[in-house]
Tab-separated table of N, CA and C in Angstrom:
chain	number	residue	atom	x	y	z
A	1	UNK	N	64.331	15.232	-71.763
A	1	UNK	CA	64.942	14.320	-70.815
A	1	UNK	C	63.882	13.583	-70.006
A	2	UNK	N	64.202	12.365	-69.629
A	2	UNK	CA	63.323	11.563	-68.790
A	2	UNK	C	64.135	11.061	-67.614
A	3	UNK	N	63.644	11.298	-66.429
A	3	UNK	CA	64.277	10.736	-65.231
A	3	UNK	C	63.485	9.514	-64.785
A	4	UNK	N	64.202	8.492	-64.399
A	4	UNK	CA	63.590	7.253	-63.941
A	4	UNK	C	64.009	7.000	-62.504
A	5	UNK	N	63.011	6.774	-61.661
A	5	UNK	CA	63.276	6.530	-60.247
A	5	UNK	C	62.793	5.136	-59.893
A	6	UNK	N	63.719	4.285	-59.482
A	6	UNK	CA	63.403	2.905	-59.157
A	6	UNK	C	63.264	2.716	-57.658
A	7	UNK	N	62.525	1.686	-57.294
A	7	UNK	CA	62.447	1.251	-55.905
A	7	UNK	C	62.166	-0.243	-55.894
A	8	UNK	N	62.423	-0.850	-54.756
A	8	UNK	CA	62.237	-2.290	-54.640
A	8	UNK	C	63.571	-2.994	-54.703
A	9	UNK	N	63.549	-4.279	-54.959
A	9	UNK	CA	64.764	-5.049	-54.956
A	9	UNK	C	65.102	-5.524	-53.553
A	10	UNK	N	66.246	-6.181	-53.432
A	10	UNK	CA	66.671	-6.691	-52.143
A	10	UNK	C	67.103	-8.134	-52.242
A	11	UNK	N	67.084	-8.809	-51.098
A	11	UNK	CA	67.533	-10.196	-51.028
A	11	UNK	C	66.370	-11.095	-50.648
A	12	UNK	N	66.332	-12.260	-51.249
A	12	UNK	CA	65.258	-13.213	-50.992
A	12	UNK	C	65.773	-14.617	-51.247
A	13	UNK	N	65.146	-15.579	-50.626
A	13	UNK	CA	65.515	-16.968	-50.869
A	13	UNK	C	64.839	-17.475	-52.132
A	14	UNK	N	65.417	-18.487	-52.705
A	14	UNK	CA	64.849	-19.096	-53.908
A	14	UNK	C	63.391	-19.491	-53.662
A	15	UNK	N	62.562	-19.209	-54.660
A	15	UNK	CA	61.140	-19.462	-54.528
A	15	UNK	C	60.347	-18.278	-54.027
A	16	UNK	N	61.045	-17.271	-53.546
A	16	UNK	CA	60.390	-16.083	-53.023
A	16	UNK	C	60.000	-15.102	-54.104
A	17	UNK	N	59.494	-13.959	-53.650
A	17	UNK	CA	58.998	-12.928	-54.564
A	17	UNK	C	59.566	-11.562	-54.199
A	18	UNK	N	59.672	-10.733	-55.215
A	18	UNK	CA	60.043	-9.337	-55.048
A	18	UNK	C	59.278	-8.505	-56.058
A	19	UNK	N	59.138	-7.230	-55.759
A	19	UNK	CA	58.435	-6.315	-56.671
A	19	UNK	C	59.278	-5.073	-56.867
A	20	UNK	N	59.504	-4.743	-58.122
A	20	UNK	CA	60.233	-3.540	-58.473
A	20	UNK	C	59.264	-2.495	-59.014
A	21	UNK	N	59.560	-1.248	-58.709
A	21	UNK	CA	58.749	-0.137	-59.207
A	21	UNK	C	59.649	0.886	-59.873
A	22	UNK	N	59.092	1.561	-60.854
A	22	UNK	CA	59.852	2.597	-61.547
A	22	UNK	C	58.890	3.705	-61.973
A	23	UNK	N	59.268	4.933	-61.676
A	23	UNK	CA	58.455	6.085	-62.045
A	23	UNK	C	59.216	6.945	-63.037
A	24	UNK	N	58.564	7.294	-64.132
A	24	UNK	CA	59.164	8.187	-65.125
A	24	UNK	C	58.672	9.605	-64.896
A	25	UNK	N	59.524	10.557	-65.228
A	25	UNK	CA	59.183	11.965	-64.990
A	25	UNK	C	58.167	12.486	-65.999
A	26	UNK	N	57.976	11.747	-67.095
A	26	UNK	CA	56.972	12.130	-68.086
A	26	UNK	C	56.598	10.919	-68.906
A	27	UNK	N	55.629	11.100	-69.800
A	27	UNK	CA	55.194	10.016	-70.678
A	27	UNK	C	56.332	9.576	-71.593
A	28	UNK	N	56.448	8.259	-71.758
A	28	UNK	CA	57.366	7.683	-72.732
A	28	UNK	C	56.636	6.573	-73.472
A	29	UNK	N	57.090	6.230	-74.640
A	29	UNK	CA	56.428	5.233	-75.474
A	29	UNK	C	56.355	3.875	-74.780
A	30	UNK	N	57.441	3.485	-74.161
A	30	UNK	CA	57.463	2.195	-73.468
A	30	UNK	C	58.484	2.227	-72.345
A	31	UNK	N	58.257	1.354	-71.411
A	31	UNK	CA	59.185	1.198	-70.287
A	31	UNK	C	59.423	-0.280	-70.059
A	32	UNK	N	60.526	-0.578	-69.441
A	32	UNK	CA	60.810	-1.976	-69.187
A	32	UNK	C	61.913	-2.152	-68.176
A	33	UNK	N	62.313	-3.393	-68.017
A	33	UNK	CA	63.367	-3.757	-67.079
A	33	UNK	C	64.432	-4.581	-67.789
A	34	UNK	N	65.661	-4.250	-67.493
A	34	UNK	CA	66.817	-4.997	-67.957
A	34	UNK	C	67.560	-5.488	-66.720
A	35	UNK	N	68.416	-6.464	-66.906
A	35	UNK	CA	69.254	-6.903	-65.810
A	35	UNK	C	70.655	-7.215	-66.324
A	36	UNK	N	71.599	-7.129	-65.401
A	36	UNK	CA	72.988	-7.345	-65.771
A	36	UNK	C	73.749	-7.955	-64.605
A	37	UNK	N	74.528	-8.976	-64.906
A	37	UNK	CA	75.449	-9.558	-63.947
A	37	UNK	C	76.866	-9.260	-64.409
A	38	UNK	N	77.821	-9.202	-63.487
A	38	UNK	CA	79.195	-8.860	-63.859
A	38	UNK	C	79.733	-9.762	-64.965
A	39	UNK	N	80.326	-9.134	-65.974
A	39	UNK	CA	80.926	-9.881	-67.062
A	39	UNK	C	79.992	-10.239	-68.187
A	40	UNK	N	78.703	-9.956	-68.006
A	40	UNK	CA	77.725	-10.285	-69.037
A	40	UNK	C	77.056	-9.027	-69.559
A	41	UNK	N	76.474	-9.145	-70.745
A	41	UNK	CA	75.766	-8.011	-71.322
A	41	UNK	C	74.435	-7.799	-70.617
A	42	UNK	N	73.989	-6.560	-70.641
A	42	UNK	CA	72.677	-6.247	-70.097
A	42	UNK	C	71.614	-6.885	-70.980
A	43	UNK	N	70.638	-7.550	-70.357
A	43	UNK	CA	69.608	-8.215	-71.125
A	43	UNK	C	68.223	-7.686	-70.760
A	44	UNK	N	67.367	-7.629	-71.769
A	44	UNK	CA	65.990	-7.206	-71.540
A	44	UNK	C	65.230	-8.314	-70.827
A	45	UNK	N	64.476	-7.938	-69.819
A	45	UNK	CA	63.708	-8.898	-69.032
A	45	UNK	C	62.222	-8.805	-69.356
A	46	UNK	N	61.695	-7.604	-69.333
A	46	UNK	CA	60.271	-7.399	-69.595
A	46	UNK	C	60.049	-5.953	-70.013
A	47	UNK	N	58.991	-5.731	-70.778
A	47	UNK	CA	58.679	-4.378	-71.227
A	47	UNK	C	57.180	-4.251	-71.461
A	48	UNK	N	56.719	-3.005	-71.429
A	48	UNK	CA	55.299	-2.737	-71.683
A	48	UNK	C	55.176	-1.428	-72.449
A	49	UNK	N	54.298	-1.436	-73.428
A	49	UNK	CA	54.021	-0.231	-74.193
A	49	UNK	C	52.985	0.599	-73.450
A	50	UNK	N	53.234	1.879	-73.326
A	50	UNK	CA	52.367	2.716	-72.515
A	50	UNK	C	50.940	2.740	-73.045
A	51	UNK	N	50.745	2.979	-74.310
A	51	UNK	CA	49.403	3.163	-74.855
A	51	UNK	C	48.688	1.854	-75.151
A	52	UNK	N	49.363	0.910	-75.796
A	52	UNK	CA	48.701	-0.317	-76.219
A	52	UNK	C	48.675	-1.386	-75.147
A	53	UNK	N	49.603	-1.302	-74.207
A	53	UNK	CA	49.711	-2.344	-73.196
A	53	UNK	C	50.423	-3.593	-73.673
A	54	UNK	N	50.977	-3.537	-74.883
A	54	UNK	CA	51.741	-4.678	-75.396
A	54	UNK	C	52.874	-5.002	-74.430
A	55	UNK	N	53.076	-6.292	-74.178
A	55	UNK	CA	54.125	-6.700	-73.253
A	55	UNK	C	55.144	-7.614	-73.929
A	56	UNK	N	56.302	-7.633	-73.339
A	56	UNK	CA	57.395	-8.503	-73.770
A	56	UNK	C	58.010	-9.147	-72.545
A	57	UNK	N	58.372	-10.438	-72.667
A	57	UNK	CA	59.088	-11.136	-71.602
A	57	UNK	C	60.224	-11.954	-72.213
A	58	UNK	N	61.348	-11.941	-71.553
A	58	UNK	CA	62.413	-12.855	-71.929
A	58	UNK	C	61.957	-14.279	-71.622
A	59	UNK	N	62.422	-15.223	-72.423
A	59	UNK	CA	62.018	-16.616	-72.228
A	59	UNK	C	62.347	-17.105	-70.822
A	60	UNK	N	63.425	-16.620	-70.265
A	60	UNK	CA	63.891	-17.098	-68.962
A	60	UNK	C	62.973	-16.699	-67.811
A	61	UNK	N	62.081	-15.725	-68.048
A	61	UNK	CA	61.223	-15.259	-66.958
A	61	UNK	C	59.740	-15.462	-67.230
A	62	UNK	N	59.410	-15.965	-68.409
A	62	UNK	CA	57.998	-16.169	-68.741
A	62	UNK	C	57.339	-17.100	-67.731
A	63	UNK	N	56.151	-16.711	-67.282
A	63	UNK	CA	55.428	-17.506	-66.310
A	63	UNK	C	55.803	-17.221	-64.870
A	64	UNK	N	56.878	-16.478	-64.654
A	64	UNK	CA	57.319	-16.147	-63.289
A	64	UNK	C	57.276	-14.647	-63.009
A	65	UNK	N	57.580	-13.852	-64.000
A	65	UNK	CA	57.590	-12.399	-63.850
A	65	UNK	C	56.375	-11.811	-64.555
A	66	UNK	N	55.893	-10.695	-64.014
A	66	UNK	CA	54.759	-10.012	-64.613
A	66	UNK	C	55.001	-8.501	-64.572
A	67	UNK	N	54.865	-7.865	-65.721
A	67	UNK	CA	55.040	-6.424	-65.786
A	67	UNK	C	53.673	-5.765	-65.883
A	68	UNK	N	53.513	-4.663	-65.187
A	68	UNK	CA	52.269	-3.914	-65.225
A	68	UNK	C	52.592	-2.428	-65.165
A	69	UNK	N	51.572	-1.612	-65.364
A	69	UNK	CA	51.822	-0.182	-65.377
A	69	UNK	C	50.654	0.596	-64.805
A	70	UNK	N	50.970	1.793	-64.364
A	70	UNK	CA	49.969	2.777	-63.968
A	70	UNK	C	50.145	3.934	-64.944
A	71	UNK	N	49.297	3.985	-65.945
A	71	UNK	CA	49.475	4.972	-67.012
A	71	UNK	C	49.392	6.402	-66.490
A	72	UNK	N	48.486	6.618	-65.570
A	72	UNK	CA	48.275	7.980	-65.066
A	72	UNK	C	49.509	8.519	-64.351
A	73	UNK	N	50.277	7.611	-63.745
A	73	UNK	CA	51.448	8.031	-62.978
A	73	UNK	C	52.756	7.773	-63.720
A	74	UNK	N	52.662	7.276	-64.957
A	74	UNK	CA	53.877	6.931	-65.717
A	74	UNK	C	54.775	5.995	-64.911
A	75	UNK	N	54.168	4.983	-64.345
A	75	UNK	CA	54.900	4.032	-63.530
A	75	UNK	C	54.794	2.627	-64.119
A	76	UNK	N	55.824	1.840	-63.890
A	76	UNK	CA	55.833	0.453	-64.306
A	76	UNK	C	56.300	-0.391	-63.125
A	77	UNK	N	55.760	-1.607	-63.055
A	77	UNK	CA	56.057	-2.501	-61.950
A	77	UNK	C	56.489	-3.855	-62.510
A	78	UNK	N	57.381	-4.496	-61.793
A	78	UNK	CA	57.793	-5.844	-62.171
A	78	UNK	C	57.604	-6.752	-60.966
A	79	UNK	N	56.610	-7.615	-61.050
A	79	UNK	CA	56.376	-8.611	-60.009
A	79	UNK	C	57.174	-9.852	-60.360
A	80	UNK	N	58.057	-10.235	-59.463
A	80	UNK	CA	58.938	-11.372	-59.710
A	80	UNK	C	58.613	-12.471	-58.717
A	81	UNK	N	58.084	-13.560	-59.202
A	81	UNK	CA	57.731	-14.702	-58.376
A	81	UNK	C	58.602	-15.900	-58.721
A	82	UNK	N	58.579	-16.883	-57.829
A	82	UNK	CA	59.363	-18.116	-58.042
A	82	UNK	C	60.796	-17.778	-58.425
A	83	UNK	N	61.382	-16.885	-57.685
A	83	UNK	CA	62.732	-16.424	-58.020
A	83	UNK	C	63.755	-17.537	-57.885
A	84	UNK	N	64.745	-17.481	-58.755
A	84	UNK	CA	65.819	-18.466	-58.800
A	84	UNK	C	67.155	-17.769	-58.569
A	85	UNK	N	68.152	-18.495	-58.097
A	85	UNK	CA	69.468	-17.862	-57.918
A	85	UNK	C	69.990	-17.212	-59.199
A	86	UNK	N	69.654	-17.785	-60.334
A	86	UNK	CA	70.124	-17.206	-61.599
A	86	UNK	C	69.438	-15.895	-61.951
A	87	UNK	N	68.429	-15.501	-61.190
A	87	UNK	CA	67.813	-14.191	-61.364
A	87	UNK	C	68.619	-13.088	-60.669
A	88	UNK	N	69.605	-13.484	-59.898
A	88	UNK	CA	70.438	-12.499	-59.206
A	88	UNK	C	71.135	-11.594	-60.220
A	89	UNK	N	70.953	-10.292	-60.058
A	89	UNK	CA	71.519	-9.320	-60.997
A	89	UNK	C	71.200	-7.917	-60.519
A	90	UNK	N	71.810	-6.953	-61.170
A	90	UNK	CA	71.389	-5.567	-61.023
A	90	UNK	C	70.274	-5.342	-62.036
A	91	UNK	N	69.167	-4.858	-61.572
A	91	UNK	CA	68.015	-4.619	-62.436
A	91	UNK	C	67.892	-3.123	-62.713
A	92	UNK	N	67.722	-2.790	-63.983
A	92	UNK	CA	67.635	-1.401	-64.414
A	92	UNK	C	66.283	-1.131	-65.062
A	93	UNK	N	65.667	-0.069	-64.646
A	93	UNK	CA	64.491	0.420	-65.336
A	93	UNK	C	64.948	1.141	-66.594
A	94	UNK	N	64.210	0.967	-67.677
A	94	UNK	CA	64.563	1.586	-68.948
A	94	UNK	C	63.315	2.184	-69.594
A	95	UNK	N	63.530	3.221	-70.364
A	95	UNK	CA	62.448	3.853	-71.115
A	95	UNK	C	62.966	4.226	-72.493
A	96	UNK	N	62.096	4.115	-73.460
A	96	UNK	CA	62.523	4.387	-74.828
A	96	UNK	C	61.375	4.957	-75.634
A	97	UNK	N	61.740	5.602	-76.708
A	97	UNK	CA	60.743	6.128	-77.627
A	97	UNK	C	60.353	5.125	-78.698
A	98	UNK	N	60.905	3.944	-78.661
A	98	UNK	CA	60.537	2.920	-79.636
A	98	UNK	C	60.605	1.546	-78.997
A	99	UNK	N	59.790	0.615	-79.533
A	99	UNK	CA	59.671	-0.706	-78.943
A	99	UNK	C	60.985	-1.486	-79.003
A	100	UNK	N	61.698	-1.344	-80.084
A	100	UNK	CA	62.972	-2.059	-80.215
A	100	UNK	C	63.899	-1.721	-79.056
A	101	UNK	N	63.900	-0.488	-78.660
A	101	UNK	CA	64.754	-0.096	-77.556
A	101	UNK	C	64.352	-0.753	-76.257
A	102	UNK	N	63.061	-0.854	-76.018
A	102	UNK	CA	62.583	-1.419	-74.762
A	102	UNK	C	62.813	-2.922	-74.662
A	103	UNK	N	62.979	-3.604	-75.777
A	103	UNK	CA	63.179	-5.048	-75.716
A	103	UNK	C	64.612	-5.432	-76.059
A	104	UNK	N	65.494	-4.484	-76.010
A	104	UNK	CA	66.908	-4.771	-76.166
A	104	UNK	C	67.386	-4.960	-77.583
A	105	UNK	N	66.608	-4.491	-78.541
A	105	UNK	CA	67.006	-4.638	-79.943
A	105	UNK	C	67.296	-3.300	-80.587
A	106	UNK	N	67.422	-2.280	-79.769
A	106	UNK	CA	67.739	-0.963	-80.275
A	106	UNK	C	68.445	-0.185	-79.197
A	107	UNK	N	68.406	1.101	-79.320
A	107	UNK	CA	69.068	1.956	-78.343
A	107	UNK	C	68.067	2.422	-77.300
A	108	UNK	N	68.397	2.197	-76.055
A	108	UNK	CA	67.574	2.718	-74.972
A	108	UNK	C	68.083	4.098	-74.600
A	109	UNK	N	67.189	5.025	-74.568
A	109	UNK	CA	67.614	6.395	-74.338
A	109	UNK	C	67.778	6.753	-72.875
A	110	UNK	N	66.992	6.121	-72.020
A	110	UNK	CA	66.979	6.496	-70.620
A	110	UNK	C	67.103	5.268	-69.719
A	111	UNK	N	67.851	5.481	-68.618
A	111	UNK	CA	68.081	4.391	-67.671
A	111	UNK	C	67.893	4.873	-66.246
A	112	UNK	N	67.428	3.966	-65.396
A	112	UNK	CA	67.421	4.214	-63.974
A	112	UNK	C	68.790	3.902	-63.401
A	113	UNK	N	68.938	4.118	-62.115
A	113	UNK	CA	70.241	3.948	-61.469
A	113	UNK	C	70.539	2.478	-61.155
A	114	UNK	N	69.528	1.636	-61.210
A	114	UNK	CA	69.733	0.224	-60.936
A	114	UNK	C	69.403	-0.147	-59.505
A	115	UNK	N	68.877	-1.346	-59.325
A	115	UNK	CA	68.589	-1.858	-57.991
A	115	UNK	C	68.984	-3.329	-57.957
A	116	UNK	N	69.634	-3.732	-56.886
A	116	UNK	CA	70.177	-5.079	-56.802
A	116	UNK	C	69.105	-6.068	-56.351
A	117	UNK	N	69.063	-7.197	-57.039
A	117	UNK	CA	68.222	-8.322	-56.650
A	117	UNK	C	69.141	-9.517	-56.421
A	118	UNK	N	69.061	-10.081	-55.235
A	118	UNK	CA	69.895	-11.220	-54.877
A	118	UNK	C	69.002	-12.363	-54.406
A	119	UNK	N	69.150	-13.511	-55.055
A	119	UNK	CA	68.351	-14.680	-54.714
A	119	UNK	C	69.300	-15.774	-54.233
A	120	UNK	N	69.121	-16.199	-53.014
A	120	UNK	CA	69.989	-17.215	-52.433
A	120	UNK	C	69.312	-18.578	-52.496
A	121	UNK	N	70.149	-19.593	-52.621
A	121	UNK	CA	69.622	-20.960	-52.745
A	121	UNK	C	69.408	-21.584	-51.380
């Protein structure tokens, strides 16, 4: 089992920044962030492979969001800049034993409890 503990999130005006953090209880192959708004499917936002450092970004956040990690602490961070109202969603930390899972093309085995991000215009 892997427990994921998230922190960060909140409310910000358009153009502002927020930083999300997530700590895993043990090593996992990859970690990432998904987001979901009511009525829509959960979508992968960004992911990072623990060992290789390979990263993934959804097209909608490229150039604005940056994912990083602290390997020693099994932590991942999502720096969100130039936020837009359409970024408003519940953000979930995710961890998986395979890359497909971390980028939304497979099954994600572990989820955080979610943290709300609200961007006002």
